[in-house]
Coordinates of C-alpha atoms and ligand atoms in Angstrom, one line a residue:
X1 CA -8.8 115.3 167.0
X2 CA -4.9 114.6 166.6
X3 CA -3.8 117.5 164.4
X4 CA -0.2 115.4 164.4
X5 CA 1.3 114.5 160.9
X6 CA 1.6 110.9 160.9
X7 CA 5.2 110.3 161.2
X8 CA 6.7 106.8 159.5
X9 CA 10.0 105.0 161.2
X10 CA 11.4 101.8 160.1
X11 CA 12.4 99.0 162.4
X12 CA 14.9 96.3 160.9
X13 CA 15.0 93.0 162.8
X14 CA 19.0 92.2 162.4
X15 CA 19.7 89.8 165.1
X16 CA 19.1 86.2 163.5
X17 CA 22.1 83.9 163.3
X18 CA 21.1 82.7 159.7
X19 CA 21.3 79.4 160.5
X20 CA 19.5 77.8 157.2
X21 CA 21.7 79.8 155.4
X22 CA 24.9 78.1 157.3
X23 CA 27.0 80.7 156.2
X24 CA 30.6 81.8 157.5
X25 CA 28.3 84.4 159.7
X26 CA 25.4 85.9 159.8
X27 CA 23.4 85.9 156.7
X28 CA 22.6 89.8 156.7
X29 CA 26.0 90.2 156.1
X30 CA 26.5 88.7 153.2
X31 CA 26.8 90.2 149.9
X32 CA 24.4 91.0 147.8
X33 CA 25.5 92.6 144.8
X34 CA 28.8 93.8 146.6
X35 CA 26.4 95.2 149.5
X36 CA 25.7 93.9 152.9
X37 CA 22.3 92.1 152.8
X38 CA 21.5 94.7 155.6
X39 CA 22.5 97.8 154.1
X40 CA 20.1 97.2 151.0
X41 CA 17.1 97.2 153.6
X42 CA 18.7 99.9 155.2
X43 CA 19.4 101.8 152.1
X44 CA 15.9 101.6 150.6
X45 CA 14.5 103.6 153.6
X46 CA 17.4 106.1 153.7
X47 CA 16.5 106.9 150.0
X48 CA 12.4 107.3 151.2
X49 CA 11.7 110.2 151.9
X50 CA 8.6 109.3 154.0
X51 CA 10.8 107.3 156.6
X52 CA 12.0 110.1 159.3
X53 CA 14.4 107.5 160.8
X54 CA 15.5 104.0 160.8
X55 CA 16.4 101.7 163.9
X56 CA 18.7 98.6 163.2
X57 CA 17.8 95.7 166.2
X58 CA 21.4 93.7 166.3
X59 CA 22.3 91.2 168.9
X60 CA 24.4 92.6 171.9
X61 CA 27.6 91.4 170.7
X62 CA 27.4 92.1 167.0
X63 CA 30.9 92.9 165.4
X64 CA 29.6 94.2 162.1
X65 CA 27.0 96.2 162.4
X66 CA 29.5 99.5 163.0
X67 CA 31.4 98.8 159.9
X68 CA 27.9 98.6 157.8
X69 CA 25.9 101.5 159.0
X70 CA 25.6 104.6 157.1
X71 CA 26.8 107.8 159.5
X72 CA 23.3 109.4 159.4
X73 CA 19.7 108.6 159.3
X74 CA 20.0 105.1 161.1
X75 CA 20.4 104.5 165.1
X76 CA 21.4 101.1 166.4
X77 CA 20.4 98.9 169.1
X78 CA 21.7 96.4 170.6
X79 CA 18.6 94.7 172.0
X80 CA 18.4 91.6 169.4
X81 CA 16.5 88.8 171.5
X82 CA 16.5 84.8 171.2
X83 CA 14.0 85.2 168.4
X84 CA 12.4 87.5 165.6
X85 CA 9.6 88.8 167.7
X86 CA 11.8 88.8 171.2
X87 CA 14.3 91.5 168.6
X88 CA 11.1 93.3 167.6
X89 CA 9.9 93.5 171.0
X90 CA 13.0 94.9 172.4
X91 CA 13.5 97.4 169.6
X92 CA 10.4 98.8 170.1
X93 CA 10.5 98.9 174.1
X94 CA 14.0 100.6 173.5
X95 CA 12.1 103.1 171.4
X96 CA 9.6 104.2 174.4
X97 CA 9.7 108.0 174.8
X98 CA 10.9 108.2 171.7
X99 CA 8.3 107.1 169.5
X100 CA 4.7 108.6 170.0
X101 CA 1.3 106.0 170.2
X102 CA 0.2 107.0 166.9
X103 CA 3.6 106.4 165.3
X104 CA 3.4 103.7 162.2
X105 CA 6.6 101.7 162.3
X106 CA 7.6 99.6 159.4
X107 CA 9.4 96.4 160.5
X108 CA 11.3 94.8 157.9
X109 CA 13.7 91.7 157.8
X110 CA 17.0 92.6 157.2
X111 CA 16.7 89.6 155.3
X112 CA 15.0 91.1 152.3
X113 CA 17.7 93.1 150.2
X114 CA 15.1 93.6 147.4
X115 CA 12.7 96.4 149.3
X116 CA 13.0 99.6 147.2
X117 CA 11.2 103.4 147.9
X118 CA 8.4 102.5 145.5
X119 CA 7.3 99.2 147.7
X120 CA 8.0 101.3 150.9
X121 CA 5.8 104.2 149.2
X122 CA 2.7 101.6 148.0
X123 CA 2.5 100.3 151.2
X124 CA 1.9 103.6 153.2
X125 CA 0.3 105.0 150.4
X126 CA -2.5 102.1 150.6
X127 CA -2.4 101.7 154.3
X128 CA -2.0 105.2 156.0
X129 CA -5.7 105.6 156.5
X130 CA -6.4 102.2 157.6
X131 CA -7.5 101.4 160.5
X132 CA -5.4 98.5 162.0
X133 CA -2.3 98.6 159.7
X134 CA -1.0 96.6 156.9
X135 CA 1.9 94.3 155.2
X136 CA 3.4 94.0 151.8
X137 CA 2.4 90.4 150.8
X138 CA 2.0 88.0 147.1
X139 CA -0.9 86.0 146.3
X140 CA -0.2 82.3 145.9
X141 CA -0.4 81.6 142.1
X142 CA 0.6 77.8 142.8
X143 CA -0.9 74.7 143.9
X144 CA -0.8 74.2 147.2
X145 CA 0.5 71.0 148.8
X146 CA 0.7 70.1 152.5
X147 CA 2.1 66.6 153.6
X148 CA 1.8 65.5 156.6
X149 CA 3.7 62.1 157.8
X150 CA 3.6 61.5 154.4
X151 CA 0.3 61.9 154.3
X152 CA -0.1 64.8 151.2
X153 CA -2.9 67.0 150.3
X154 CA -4.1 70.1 148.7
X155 CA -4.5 73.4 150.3
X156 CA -7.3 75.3 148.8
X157 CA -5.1 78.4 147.4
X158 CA -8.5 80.8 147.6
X159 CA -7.3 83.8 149.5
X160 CA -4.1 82.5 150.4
X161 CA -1.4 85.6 150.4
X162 CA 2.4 85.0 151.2
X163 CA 3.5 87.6 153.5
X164 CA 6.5 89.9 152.9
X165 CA 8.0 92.9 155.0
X166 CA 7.6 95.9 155.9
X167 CA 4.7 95.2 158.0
X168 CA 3.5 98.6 159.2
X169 CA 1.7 99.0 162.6
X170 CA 0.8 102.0 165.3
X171 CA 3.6 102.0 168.0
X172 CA 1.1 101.7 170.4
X173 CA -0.8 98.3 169.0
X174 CA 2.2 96.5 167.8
X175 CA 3.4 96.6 171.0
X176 CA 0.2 95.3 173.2
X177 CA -0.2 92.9 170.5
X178 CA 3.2 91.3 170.9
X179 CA 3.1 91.5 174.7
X180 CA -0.8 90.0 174.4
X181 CA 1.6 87.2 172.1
X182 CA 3.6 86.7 174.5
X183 CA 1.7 86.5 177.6
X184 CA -1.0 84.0 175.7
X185 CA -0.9 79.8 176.2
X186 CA -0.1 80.4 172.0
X187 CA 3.7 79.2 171.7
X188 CA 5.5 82.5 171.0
X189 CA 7.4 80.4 168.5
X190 CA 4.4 80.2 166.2
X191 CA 4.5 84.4 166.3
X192 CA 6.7 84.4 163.0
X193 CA 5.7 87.6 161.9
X194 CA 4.5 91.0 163.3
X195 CA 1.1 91.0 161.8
X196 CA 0.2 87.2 163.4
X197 CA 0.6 89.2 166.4
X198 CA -2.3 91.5 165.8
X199 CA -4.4 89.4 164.4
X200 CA -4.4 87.4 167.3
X201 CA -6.3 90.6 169.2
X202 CA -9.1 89.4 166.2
X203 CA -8.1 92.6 164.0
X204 CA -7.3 91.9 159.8
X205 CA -4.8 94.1 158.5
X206 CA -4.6 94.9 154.9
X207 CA -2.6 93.0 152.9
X208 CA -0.5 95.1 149.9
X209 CA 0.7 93.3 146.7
X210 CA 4.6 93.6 147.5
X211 CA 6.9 92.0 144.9
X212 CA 8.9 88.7 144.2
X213 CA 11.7 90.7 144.4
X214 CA 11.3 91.6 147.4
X215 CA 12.2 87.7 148.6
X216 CA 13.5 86.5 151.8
X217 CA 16.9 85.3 151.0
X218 CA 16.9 82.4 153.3
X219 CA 18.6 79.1 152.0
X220 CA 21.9 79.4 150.5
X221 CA 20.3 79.6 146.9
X222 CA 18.6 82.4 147.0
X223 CA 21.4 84.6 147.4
X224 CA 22.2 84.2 143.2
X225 CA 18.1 84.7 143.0
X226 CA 18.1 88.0 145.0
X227 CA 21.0 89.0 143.0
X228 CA 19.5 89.0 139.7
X229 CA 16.9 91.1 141.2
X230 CA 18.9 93.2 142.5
X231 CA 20.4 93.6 139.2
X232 CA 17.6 94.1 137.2
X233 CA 16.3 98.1 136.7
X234 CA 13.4 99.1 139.3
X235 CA 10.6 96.9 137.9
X236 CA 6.9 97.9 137.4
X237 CA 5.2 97.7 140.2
X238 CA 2.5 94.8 140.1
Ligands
LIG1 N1 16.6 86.3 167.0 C1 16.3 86.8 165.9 C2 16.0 86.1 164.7 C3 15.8 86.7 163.5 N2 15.9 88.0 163.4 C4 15.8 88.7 162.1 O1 14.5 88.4 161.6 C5 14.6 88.4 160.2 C6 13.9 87.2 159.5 O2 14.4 86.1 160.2 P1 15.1 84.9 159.4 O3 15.1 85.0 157.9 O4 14.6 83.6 160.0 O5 16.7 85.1 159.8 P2 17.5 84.1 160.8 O6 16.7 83.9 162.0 O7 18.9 84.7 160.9 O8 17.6 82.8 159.9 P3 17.5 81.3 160.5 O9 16.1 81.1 160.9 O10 17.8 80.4 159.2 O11 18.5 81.2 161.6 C7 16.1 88.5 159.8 O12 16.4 89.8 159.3 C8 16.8 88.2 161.1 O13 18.0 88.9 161.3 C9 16.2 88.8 164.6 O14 16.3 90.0 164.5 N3 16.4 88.2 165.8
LIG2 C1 8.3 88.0 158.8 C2 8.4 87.1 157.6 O1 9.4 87.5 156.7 C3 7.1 87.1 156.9 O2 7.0 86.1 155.9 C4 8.7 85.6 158.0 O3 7.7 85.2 158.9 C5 10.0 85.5 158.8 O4 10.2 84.2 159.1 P1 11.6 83.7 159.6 O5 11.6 82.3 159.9 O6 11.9 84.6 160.8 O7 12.6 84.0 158.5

């Protein structure tokens, strides 16, 4: 019986290039309501009290990263890899010895500014007990379309979810299901998120109504979008 309290970490993928975003630098830089992108993420764990410490994955060479990170509660490291899951992988292999098996860590994009304590608080409220782990996510309320050559159809929206971050998995499993990514025929490539990874070993984790404003800000629009968000008072939770 493991008499251990669980114990929550956060792991913040801030290696990308933000090439869609075709910005002066890295997108998780940018300012988003007169904050680094980054430093909201970071922020909204700093202000959880259920997070016992953050790691921040930045590439190697990253100039900015000391000039955004708070003095406490946050430890860097400079492991980013060629691709979202190559950063996650190395953040969490950096973390061995540190982190126990049963650990949950929460990986979240720096990329999404819009995480607050409540989200990070719904998610491990509703997935602490379960089994395999879960993600913050928002049901498709559209039509679907998929087009194809030109060919275009409709995607049957029943049970489709959009997945968001934190995506919150044991140490031990989100590691043997990334290396089980990457060691299958599977293009790594189509591992685009932490939970595809775990699936993959034929487990479901639960999925968590997150919140729009919790958006990737991806394309240079959606910086004005996460903005307004930013700027509006801590919304109801859905
Ligand atoms: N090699 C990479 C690529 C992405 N990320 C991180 O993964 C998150 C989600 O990735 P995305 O939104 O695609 O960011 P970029 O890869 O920077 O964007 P783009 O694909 O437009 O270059 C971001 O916080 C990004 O910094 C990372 O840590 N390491
Ligand atoms: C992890 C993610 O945010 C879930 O929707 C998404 O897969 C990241 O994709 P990206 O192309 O790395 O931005």
């Amino acid at each position: 019986m493991n008499s251990q309290a669980p114990r929550y970490f956060a792991l913040i993928p801030a290696a990308g290039v933000g090439a869609r975003m075709a910005a002066s630098g890295p997108k998780q830089y940018l300012k988003i309501g007169g904050k680094p992108m980054l430093r909201h993420a970071i922020d909204a764990f700093l202000f959880s009290e259920l997070i016992a410490h953050t790691y921040v994955v930045v590439s190697a060479d990253d100039p900015f990263i000391d000039s955004v990170v708070p003095s406490h509660g946050v430890t860097v490291l400079r492991c980013g890899g060629a691709t979202r899951m190559e950063s996650v992988q190395n953040g969490l292999a950096a973390l061995a010895g540190t982190l126990r098996e049963n650990d949950w860590v929460l990986v979240h994009d720096a990329a999404r500014p819009g995480l607050d304590e409540a989200l990070i608080e719904k998610l491990i409220t509703s997935t602490g007990e379960h089994p395999v782990g879960g993600l913050l996510a928002l049901p498709v309320v559209d039509t679907v379309k998929r087009s194809i050559a030109g060919e275009v159809g409709t995607v049957s929206r029943e049970g489709m979810w959009l997945a968001q971050t934190p995506q919150m998995f044991r140490y031990r499993l989100l590691r043997d299901a990334l290396a089980a990514a990457t060691d299958s025929a599977r293009d790594p490539r189509q591992v685009t998120d932490d939970a595809s990874a775990v699936e993959a070993l034929g487990l479901s984790p639960k999925l968590v109504e997150g919140h729009p404003r919790n958006m990737k800000v991806t394309m240079p629009g959606d910086v004005r979008l996460a903005e307004m968000y930013l700027a509006t008072a801590q919304p109801e939770l859905l």
